[in-house]
Structures are given as structure tokens and as C-alpha cells.
Coordinates of C-alpha atoms in Angstrom, one line a residue:
M1175 CA -11.8 19.4 104.7
N1176 CA -13.6 16.1 104.2
L1177 CA -12.1 14.4 101.1
T1178 CA -15.2 12.2 100.7
Y1179 CA -17.3 15.3 100.4
L1180 CA -15.0 16.5 97.6
K1181 CA -15.6 13.3 95.7
Y1182 CA -19.4 13.8 96.3
A1183 CA -19.2 17.3 94.8
L1184 CA -17.2 16.1 91.8
E1185 CA -19.9 13.5 91.1
V1186 CA -22.6 16.0 91.3
E1187 CA -20.6 18.3 88.9
K1188 CA -20.2 15.3 86.5
T1189 CA -23.9 14.3 86.4
G1190 CA -25.4 17.8 86.8
S1191 CA -27.9 16.3 89.2
I1192 CA -28.1 15.5 92.9
T1193 CA -30.5 12.6 92.1
K1194 CA -28.2 10.9 89.5
A1195 CA -25.1 11.5 91.6
A1196 CA -26.8 9.9 94.6
Q1197 CA -27.6 6.8 92.5
H1198 CA -24.1 6.5 91.2
L1199 CA -22.7 6.9 94.8
F1200 CA -25.3 4.4 96.1
M1201 CA -26.6 6.7 98.7
G1202 CA -29.7 8.6 99.5
Q1203 CA -30.4 11.9 97.9
P1204 CA -31.0 13.7 101.3
N1205 CA -27.7 12.5 102.7
L1206 CA -25.9 13.7 99.6
S1207 CA -27.6 17.1 99.7
K1208 CA -26.7 17.4 103.4
A1209 CA -23.0 16.5 102.6
I1210 CA -22.9 19.1 99.8
K1211 CA -24.4 21.8 102.1
E1212 CA -21.8 21.0 104.8
L1213 CA -19.0 21.3 102.3
E1214 CA -20.3 24.6 101.0
E1215 CA -20.5 25.9 104.6
S1216 CA -17.0 24.7 105.4
I1217 CA -15.4 26.5 102.5
G1218 CA -17.7 29.5 102.6
I1219 CA -18.9 29.5 98.9
T1220 CA -21.9 28.1 97.0
L1221 CA -20.8 25.4 94.6
F1222 CA -24.1 24.7 92.9
E1223 CA -27.3 26.6 92.0
R1224 CA -30.4 24.4 92.2
T1225 CA -32.7 24.6 89.2
S1226 CA -35.8 22.7 88.0
K1227 CA -33.5 20.7 85.6
G1228 CA -30.8 19.8 88.1
V1229 CA -27.9 21.8 89.3
L1230 CA -25.5 24.4 87.7
V1231 CA -22.0 25.0 88.9
T1232 CA -21.4 28.5 90.1
Q1233 CA -18.4 30.5 88.8
E1234 CA -16.7 30.2 92.2
G1235 CA -17.6 26.5 92.1
K1236 CA -15.9 25.9 88.9
T1237 CA -12.7 27.3 90.3
F1238 CA -13.0 25.2 93.5
L1239 CA -13.9 22.0 91.7
S1240 CA -11.1 22.3 89.2
Q1241 CA -8.6 22.4 92.1
A1242 CA -10.6 19.5 93.8
H1243 CA -10.0 17.4 90.7
H1244 CA -6.2 17.9 91.0
I1245 CA -6.3 17.1 94.7
I1246 CA -8.2 13.9 94.3
E1247 CA -5.9 12.8 91.3
Q1248 CA -2.8 13.6 93.4
I1249 CA -4.2 11.5 96.3
D1250 CA -5.1 8.6 94.0
R1251 CA -1.5 8.7 92.6
M1252 CA -0.1 8.8 96.1
E1253 CA -2.2 5.8 97.2
A1254 CA -1.1 3.9 94.1
Q1255 CA 2.5 4.7 94.7
Y1256 CA 2.5 3.2 98.3
R1257 CA 0.0 0.4 97.7
P1258 CA 1.3 -3.1 98.0
V1259 CA 2.9 -4.1 94.7
T1260 CA 0.4 -6.1 92.7
K1261 CA -0.4 -6.3 89.0
P1262 CA -2.6 -3.3 88.3
K1263 CA -6.1 -3.9 86.9
L1264 CA -6.7 -2.1 83.6
Y1265 CA -10.0 -0.3 83.2
F1266 CA -11.3 0.8 79.7
N1267 CA -14.8 2.0 78.9
I1268 CA -15.8 3.3 75.5
S1269 CA -19.0 3.8 73.4
V1270 CA -18.5 3.6 69.6
P1271 CA -20.5 3.6 66.5
R1272 CA -21.1 0.3 64.7
A1273 CA -18.0 0.6 62.5
S1274 CA -15.9 -2.4 61.4
Y1275 CA -12.7 -0.4 61.3
I1276 CA -13.1 0.6 65.0
T1277 CA -13.9 -3.0 66.0
Y1278 CA -10.9 -4.2 64.1
A1279 CA -8.7 -1.6 65.8
F1280 CA -10.1 -2.7 69.2
T1281 CA -9.3 -6.4 68.5
R1282 CA -5.7 -5.5 67.6
F1283 CA -5.5 -3.3 70.8
V1284 CA -6.7 -6.2 73.0
N1285 CA -4.3 -8.6 71.4
S1286 CA -1.4 -6.2 72.2
L1287 CA -2.2 -6.3 76.0
E1288 CA 0.2 -8.3 78.1
E1289 CA -0.9 -11.7 79.3
G1290 CA -1.7 -11.7 83.0
E1291 CA -2.7 -8.1 83.1
G1292 CA -5.9 -7.5 85.2
L1293 CA -8.5 -6.3 82.8
E1294 CA -12.0 -4.8 82.8
I1295 CA -13.3 -3.4 79.5
N1296 CA -16.7 -2.1 78.5
F1297 CA -16.8 -1.8 74.7
K1298 CA -20.3 -0.7 73.7
E1299 CA -21.6 -0.2 70.1
T1300 CA -24.3 2.4 70.1
N1301 CA -25.4 5.8 68.6
S1302 CA -23.8 9.2 69.2
I1303 CA -26.4 10.5 71.7
E1304 CA -26.0 7.3 73.8
A1305 CA -22.2 7.8 73.7
V1306 CA -22.7 11.3 75.2
R1307 CA -25.0 10.0 77.8
N1308 CA -22.7 7.1 78.8
I1309 CA -19.9 9.7 79.6
L1310 CA -22.3 12.0 81.5
E1311 CA -24.2 9.3 83.4
C1312 CA -22.6 5.9 83.2
H1313 CA -19.0 6.3 84.1
Y1314 CA -17.7 5.8 80.5
Q1315 CA -14.5 7.7 80.0
L1316 CA -14.5 7.8 76.2
G1317 CA -16.9 7.9 73.3
I1318 CA -16.8 8.1 69.5
M1319 CA -19.5 10.2 67.9
R1320 CA -20.4 9.7 64.2
Y1321 CA -22.3 12.4 62.3
P1322 CA -23.0 13.5 58.8
L1323 CA -20.7 16.4 57.9
E1324 CA -23.6 18.6 56.9
Y1325 CA -24.9 18.6 60.6
E1326 CA -21.5 19.3 62.1
K1327 CA -22.7 22.7 63.6
Y1328 CA -25.3 20.8 65.7
F1329 CA -22.8 18.3 67.0
M1330 CA -20.1 20.9 67.7
H1331 CA -22.7 22.8 69.8
L1332 CA -23.5 19.5 71.7
I1333 CA -19.8 18.9 72.4
E1334 CA -19.3 22.4 73.6
D1335 CA -22.5 22.3 75.7
K1336 CA -21.4 19.1 77.5
A1337 CA -17.8 20.5 78.1
F1338 CA -16.1 17.7 76.1
E1339 CA -12.6 17.5 74.7
M1340 CA -12.7 16.4 71.0
Q1341 CA -10.3 14.7 68.7
K1342 CA -11.0 14.0 65.0
I1343 CA -10.5 10.3 64.1
W1344 CA -11.7 10.1 60.5
E1345 CA -13.6 12.1 57.9
F1346 CA -14.8 9.8 55.2
E1347 CA -17.3 9.1 52.5
D1348 CA -19.6 6.2 53.1
V1349 CA -19.6 3.1 50.9
L1350 CA -22.1 0.5 49.9
L1351 CA -21.6 -2.9 51.6
M1352 CA -23.1 -5.9 49.9
S1353 CA -22.6 -9.6 49.3
K1354 CA -20.3 -10.8 46.5
E1355 CA -23.5 -12.5 45.1
H1356 CA -25.4 -9.1 45.0
P1357 CA -26.6 -8.3 41.4
L1358 CA -24.7 -5.0 41.7
A1359 CA -21.4 -6.5 43.0
R1360 CA -19.8 -6.7 39.7
K1361 CA -21.2 -3.4 38.2
E1362 CA -18.4 -1.0 37.5
S1363 CA -20.4 2.2 38.2
I1364 CA -23.4 2.2 40.7
V1365 CA -25.9 5.1 40.8
R1366 CA -28.9 5.6 43.0
E1367 CA -31.4 4.3 40.5
D1368 CA -29.6 0.9 40.5
L1369 CA -30.5 0.5 44.2
I1370 CA -34.2 0.9 43.8
P1371 CA -35.1 -2.9 43.6
Y1372 CA -33.0 -3.8 46.7
I1373 CA -33.3 -3.8 50.4
E1374 CA -31.4 -1.3 52.5
L1375 CA -30.2 -2.2 56.0
I1376 CA -30.3 0.7 58.4
H1377 CA -29.2 0.9 62.1
G1378 CA -32.5 1.4 63.8
D1379 CA -31.4 3.5 66.8
L1380 CA -29.5 6.3 65.0
M1381 CA -31.9 8.9 66.1
V1382 CA -30.7 12.4 66.9
P1383 CA -33.0 15.2 68.1
N1384 CA -33.5 18.0 65.4
V1385 CA -31.4 16.1 63.0
S1386 CA -33.2 12.8 62.7
E1387 CA -36.4 14.5 61.3
E1388 CA -34.4 16.2 58.6
L1389 CA -32.7 13.0 57.6
K1390 CA -36.1 11.2 57.6
K1391 CA -37.6 13.8 55.3
K1392 CA -34.6 13.6 53.1
K1393 CA -34.9 9.8 52.9
E1394 CA -38.6 10.0 52.1
K1395 CA -37.7 12.2 49.1
D1396 CA -35.1 9.6 48.0
F1397 CA -35.8 6.4 46.2
V1398 CA -35.5 3.8 49.0
K1399 CA -38.7 1.7 49.1
K1400 CA -37.4 -1.3 51.1
H1401 CA -35.5 -1.3 54.3
I1402 CA -34.8 -3.4 57.4
L1403 CA -33.8 -1.9 60.7
V1404 CA -31.0 -3.7 62.5
Y1405 CA -29.5 -3.0 65.9
E1406 CA -26.2 -4.9 66.0
R1407 CA -23.5 -5.8 63.5
G1408 CA -24.0 -9.6 63.9
S1409 CA -27.5 -9.4 62.3
Q1410 CA -26.1 -6.9 59.8
F1411 CA -23.4 -9.3 58.5
D1412 CA -25.8 -12.3 58.5
L1413 CA -28.3 -10.5 56.4
L1414 CA -25.8 -9.1 53.9
R1415 CA -24.2 -12.5 53.4
Q1416 CA -27.4 -14.7 53.4
V1417 CA -29.8 -12.2 51.7
P1418 CA -27.9 -11.2 48.6
T1419 CA -30.5 -8.5 47.7
T1420 CA -29.5 -6.4 50.7
Y1421 CA -27.0 -3.6 51.0
M1422 CA -25.9 -1.0 53.5
H1423 CA -24.3 2.4 53.7
V1424 CA -21.2 2.1 56.0
S1425 CA -17.8 3.4 56.8
P1426 CA -15.0 1.6 54.8
V1427 CA -14.5 -2.0 56.0
P1428 CA -11.1 -3.8 56.5
E1429 CA -10.3 -6.3 53.8
N1430 CA -10.0 -9.2 56.1
L1431 CA -13.7 -8.8 57.2
L1432 CA -14.8 -8.4 53.6
E1433 CA -13.2 -11.7 52.8
H1434 CA -14.4 -13.4 56.0
Y1435 CA -18.1 -12.5 55.3
Q1436 CA -17.8 -12.8 51.5
L1437 CA -18.7 -9.1 51.0
V1438 CA -17.7 -6.3 48.8
Q1439 CA -17.8 -2.5 49.1
R1440 CA -18.7 -0.2 46.3
R1441 CA -19.1 3.5 45.8
C1442 CA -22.4 5.0 44.7
E1443 CA -21.4 7.7 42.4
D1444 CA -24.4 10.1 43.0
L1445 CA -25.3 9.1 46.6
V1446 CA -22.3 9.8 48.7
Q1447 CA -22.6 11.1 52.3
K1448 CA -19.6 12.6 54.0
N1449 CA -19.3 11.7 57.7
K1450 CA -17.0 12.4 60.6
D1451 CA -16.0 10.2 63.6
V1452 CA -14.7 12.2 66.6
L1453 CA -13.4 11.0 69.9
I1454 CA -15.0 12.7 72.9
Y1455 CA -14.2 12.8 76.7
S1456 CA -14.8 15.1 79.6
K1457 CA -12.4 18.1 79.9
H1458 CA -11.7 16.9 83.5
H1459 CA -10.5 13.5 82.2
R1460 CA -6.9 12.8 81.7
L1461 CA -6.3 10.1 79.1
T1462 CA -4.8 7.0 80.7
T1463 CA -2.0 5.0 79.1
I1464 CA -4.3 2.2 78.1
E1465 CA -6.7 4.8 76.5
E1466 CA -3.9 6.3 74.6
R1467 CA -2.8 2.9 73.4
F1468 CA -6.2 2.2 72.0
I1469 CA -6.4 5.7 70.3
K1470 CA -3.0 5.1 68.7
E1471 CA -4.1 1.7 67.3
L1472 CA -7.4 3.3 66.0
I1473 CA -5.5 6.0 64.2
K1474 CA -3.1 3.4 62.8
V1475 CA -5.9 1.3 61.4
Q1476 CA -7.6 4.4 59.9
Q1477 CA -4.4 5.5 58.2
E1478 CA -3.9 2.0 56.8
M1479 CA -7.4 2.0 55.4
K1480 CA -7.1 5.5 54.1
H1481 CA -4.1 4.4 52.1
I1482 CA -5.9 1.3 50.7
Y1483 CA -9.1 3.1 49.8
K1484 CA -7.7 6.0 47.8
Y1485 CA -11.1 7.2 46.7
I1486 CA -12.1 8.0 50.3

């Protein structure tokens, strides 16, 4: 059996598409199709059913490819065991929401790495749908999805449909983030009417099919008249600090960042949205030591903040 063909088949399974798999493998689609056909003929079963939307793994194919995963992993471990001793290079790829507590955990995680370790990290702040796409199509191993709790059913269906493992990170109520110079910064109790004169900052790419339209309609019924769309946290913090009439709904922010940017976080008594952050990864992926270290640091930061912000 050709081990290269096994790896080809696993890539097709991962992407759900001959075309995408060929792109990831840097080979022509006809050559990949031919290799898959030869593999199927050699083992005597059909691995994939071709459809107009891509390929589907057959029942027999699921069993075979599950065993193939274990074979490739065993070979990788064997090669690593007998490879000349060198300092291993650490790979870590994750997509996350634009959340300060996650970035704070990430910086602590990076600082914990040993000096001299080979390192290649992709840490991408993006939306939940892109986090899913990065795992399916862009060789990212991990993602963190954020969603409003009221739409949990939609996201649980998405996770099940993509055959992901899931781990809850944090269920929280959002807070208002604003400058210490904001007119509402010293107000003891904030309600939605208090926010009417001010500018809301919103991450502009948080669009989710079927859900976004409902959120948009809900927002139109609300009071917000002024808003600015931002796409990265650098602009977010610059605007909050330098335009004291802006505010933003965010997950709770670590104290050191509040102090650094001269910001405060407040609770809006009658405008609270419950959200959940969940870790996702393919069911075929085994968490590496470095990934487990990051998750442990993330949970640690979350617990520290949960203790500090007792109203959350």
C-alpha cells in the first residue's frame, strides 16, 4: 500500500474536496484523482462519493480512513524517534475572537516557552466562521468560536456538522469598555438610554449566516444611532482612548490592559448579552503538548478574571 496515497486520501477527507486537497498538496487535480482511484482499487472499496458540492466519505471509507490516521501518526512518531537529535520545532496555529483575555493568555503562554526552542506560530484574530474555515481549509489545528448564547443551537449544529471536538472555555456577560474620560465612566449605574448620544464600536466582520440578519434586525430596533466598524484591536483601543465618546461591548478585559490604555469597563444593567467561547478542533486531531499548554494558560487566565469580576 502506498503511504503517500494514504496521506492524499486523508487530505481529501479533511477538505471535503478533490480541488482543495490538490491545492493544499501542491499537485494537479487529475493526478490526485488518479491516485485516489488507484488507492480505492488496491484496497477494494470506494472511499469517496463524488457530488456536485465536493466529496462525501462512504461508510467503509470512514472506517478505513480512521485506521489510516493511526497508521500515519505511528509512522510520524517512529520517524521522530529515530531522526537525528535536534531541537524540535514547535508548530501552533489557532484562530481566535478579538478578545483581550485570550491575547493576554497567549502572551503569557509565549513567555513560558523555553529559549532556543524552534517556533512557528500562527495566531489569527478573526470571526467564528473564519475560525471554522481555517481548520477545514487552511491547516489550522485549533479555533475558538464566540457566539451569543441565544444562538447556541445554530452553532452546536455547525460544530456537529463539521465533525469537531468542542471544549467550553468561558460563558460570560459582556461589558462596556470605554475611556476613563468617557462621560459615563464615573456613573454608578448605566442603562441603555444613557448610551444614546455616544458612538458604539463594532467589529465589522462578525457576520454569521442566518444569525447575523436576526442580530441586525434586533440592533435596528435598539437605540444605537452612531457606530463605527473596526476590524482589529489596535484601532479599537486607539479609538476608545483618543475619542472619549466611544464605547464597545466586549468580553471582560484584564486589569493591566485597562490601566495601559486608560480604560474602564462597566456593566449596562438592562443591555446584557450572554456569550460563550468554545475551543474547536477536528475529531481526528490529537492535541499536542504545546496546544495543551496554551489551553491550560487560557483556562488559568479565565479563572483569574472570573474571580476578579464577580458580577460575570
